[in-house]
PDB file of C-alpha atoms in Angstrom:
ATOM      1  CA  MET A  29      15.693  -7.177   7.400  1.00  0.00           C
ATOM      2  CA  SER A  30      16.768  -4.358   5.028  1.00  0.00           C
ATOM      3  CA  ALA A  31      14.804  -2.542   2.199  1.00  0.00           C
ATOM      4  CA  GLU A  32      14.380  -4.073  -1.127  1.00  0.00           C
ATOM      5  CA  ASN A  33      12.678  -3.305  -4.226  1.00  0.00           C
ATOM      6  CA  LEU A  34       9.200  -3.688  -3.846  1.00  0.00           C
ATOM      7  CA  GLU A  35       6.006  -3.401  -6.807  1.00  0.00           C
ATOM      8  CA  VAL A  36       2.916  -2.179  -4.617  1.00  0.00           C
ATOM      9  CA  ARG A  37      -0.542  -1.936  -5.897  1.00  0.00           C
ATOM     10  CA  LEU A  38      -3.214  -0.108  -4.198  1.00  0.00           C
ATOM     11  CA  ARG A  39      -7.204  -1.229  -3.940  1.00  0.00           C
ATOM     12  CA  TRP A  40      -9.971   0.860  -3.313  1.00  0.00           C
ATOM     13  CA  ARG A  41     -11.909  -1.638  -0.896  1.00  0.00           C
ATOM     14  CA  GLU A  42     -15.480  -0.262  -1.800  1.00  0.00           C
ATOM     15  CA  THR A  43     -14.989  -0.481  -5.574  1.00  0.00           C
ATOM     16  CA  GLY A  44     -12.506  -2.934  -6.060  1.00  0.00           C
ATOM     17  CA  GLN A  45     -10.719  -0.269  -8.459  1.00  0.00           C
ATOM     18  CA  ARG A  46      -7.058  -0.625  -8.389  1.00  0.00           C
ATOM     19  CA  LYS A  47      -4.258   1.634  -8.969  1.00  0.00           C
ATOM     20  CA  GLU A  48      -1.363   0.864 -11.672  1.00  0.00           C
ATOM     21  CA  PRO A  49       1.554  -1.128  -9.714  1.00  0.00           C
ATOM     22  CA  VAL A  50       4.335   1.393  -8.016  1.00  0.00           C
ATOM     23  CA  ARG A  51       7.804   0.402  -7.452  1.00  0.00           C
ATOM     24  CA  ILE A  52       9.273   1.666  -3.713  1.00  0.00           C
ATOM     25  CA  HIS A  53      12.429   0.823  -2.041  1.00  0.00           C
ATOM     26  CA  ALA A  54      11.189  -0.428   1.558  1.00  0.00           C
ATOM     27  CA  ASP A  55      11.497  -2.908   4.094  1.00  0.00           C
ATOM     28  CA  PRO A  56       8.958  -5.447   3.552  1.00  0.00           C
ATOM     29  CA  GLU A  57       8.902  -6.491   7.417  1.00  0.00           C
ATOM     30  CA  ASP A  58       8.066  -2.679   8.309  1.00  0.00           C
ATOM     31  CA  ILE A  59       4.533  -2.489   8.065  1.00  0.00           C
ATOM     32  CA  SER A  60       4.281   0.697   9.664  1.00  0.00           C
ATOM     33  CA  GLY A  61       6.587   2.057   7.069  1.00  0.00           C
ATOM     34  CA  LEU A  62       4.552   0.248   4.442  1.00  0.00           C
ATOM     35  CA  THR A  63       1.432   1.753   5.603  1.00  0.00           C
ATOM     36  CA  ARG A  64       2.921   5.237   5.287  1.00  0.00           C
ATOM     37  CA  HIS A  65       3.513   4.404   1.905  1.00  0.00           C
ATOM     38  CA  LEU A  66      -0.126   3.386   1.130  1.00  0.00           C
ATOM     39  CA  GLU A  67      -1.295   6.250   2.642  1.00  0.00           C
ATOM     40  CA  THR A  68       0.943   8.599   0.440  1.00  0.00           C
ATOM     41  CA  ILE A  69      -0.477   6.770  -2.638  1.00  0.00           C
ATOM     42  CA  ALA A  70      -4.012   6.743  -1.493  1.00  0.00           C
ATOM     43  CA  ARG A  71      -3.683  10.412  -0.514  1.00  0.00           C
ATOM     44  CA  ALA A  72      -2.633  11.441  -3.965  1.00  0.00           C
ATOM     45  CA  TRP A  73      -4.832   8.773  -5.647  1.00  0.00           C
ATOM     46  CA  GLY A  74      -8.332  10.026  -3.981  1.00  0.00           C
ATOM     47  CA  ASN A  75      -7.168  13.647  -3.328  1.00  0.00           C
ATOM     48  CA  HIS A  76      -7.687  13.098   0.590  1.00  0.00           C
ATOM     49  CA  ASP A  77      -7.543  15.725   3.211  1.00  0.00           C
ATOM     50  CA  ALA A  78      -5.016  15.917   5.799  1.00  0.00           C
ATOM     51  CA  SER A  79      -6.995  13.004   8.320  1.00  0.00           C
ATOM     52  CA  THR A  80      -6.518   9.533   7.926  1.00  0.00           C
ATOM     53  CA  ARG A  81     -10.244   8.698   8.547  1.00  0.00           C
ATOM     54  CA  TRP A  82     -10.407   7.316   4.703  1.00  0.00           C
ATOM     55  CA  LEU A  83      -7.635   5.003   5.178  1.00  0.00           C
ATOM     56  CA  GLY A  84      -9.348   2.132   6.026  1.00  0.00           C
ATOM     57  CA  GLU A  85     -11.048   2.138   2.351  1.00  0.00           C
ATOM     58  CA  TYR A  86      -7.911   1.369   0.791  1.00  0.00           C
ATOM     59  CA  GLU A  87      -5.361  -2.040   1.013  1.00  0.00           C
ATOM     60  CA  MET A  88      -2.196  -2.343  -0.871  1.00  0.00           C
ATOM     61  CA  GLU A  89      -0.769  -5.650  -2.286  1.00  0.00           C
ATOM     62  CA  VAL A  90       3.057  -5.711  -1.794  1.00  0.00           C
ATOM     63  CA  ARG A  91       5.589  -7.781  -4.201  1.00  0.00           C
ATOM     64  CA  SER A  92       9.093  -8.130  -3.600  1.00  0.00           C
ATOM     65  CA  LEU A  93      10.885  -7.489  -6.973  1.00  0.00           C
ATOM     66  CA  ASP A  94      14.196  -8.717  -5.246  1.00  0.00           C
ATOM     67  CA  ARG A  95      12.919 -12.069  -4.251  1.00  0.00           C
ATOM     68  CA  PRO A  96      10.052 -13.145  -6.670  1.00  0.00           C
ATOM     69  CA  TRP A  97       9.935 -16.491  -4.940  1.00  0.00           C
ATOM     70  CA  ILE A  98       8.223 -14.898  -1.895  1.00  0.00           C
ATOM     71  CA  ASP A  99       4.560 -14.661  -2.212  1.00  0.00           C
ATOM     72  CA  ALA A 100       2.697 -11.228  -2.620  1.00  0.00           C
ATOM     73  CA  PHE A 101       1.199 -10.022   0.657  1.00  0.00           C
ATOM     74  CA  THR A 102      -1.454  -7.327   1.672  1.00  0.00           C
ATOM     75  CA  VAL A 103      -1.368  -4.001   3.617  1.00  0.00           C
ATOM     76  CA  SER A 104      -4.408  -3.134   4.820  1.00  0.00           C
ATOM     77  CA  GLY A 105      -4.796   1.291   5.899  1.00  0.00           C
ATOM     78  CA  ILE A 106      -6.439   1.510   8.870  1.00  0.00           C
ATOM     79  CA  SER A 107      -8.212   4.808   9.788  1.00  0.00           C
ATOM     80  CA  GLU A 108      -7.595   6.975  12.921  1.00  0.00           C
ATOM     81  CA  ASP A 109     -11.490   6.190  13.646  1.00  0.00           C
ATOM     82  CA  SER A 110     -10.506   2.257  14.000  1.00  0.00           C
TER      83      SER A 110
END
């Protein structure tokens, strides 16, 4: 698949708190690429250190803006300790 316009919304699993939606241009089938976006957004939001042991505390809902008939899906953060 190719890159498209996506809207992503991060959620902190522990509290259920959600970050406002962010628009990105990415391939919705590239899960490792989406996980990198999740890491970047979560790191800025939570002011986290350079490790990724905290990454498992987050998940990200992904919705296509180019294909709104496609259901949203969730990408889970996986920490380096998992």
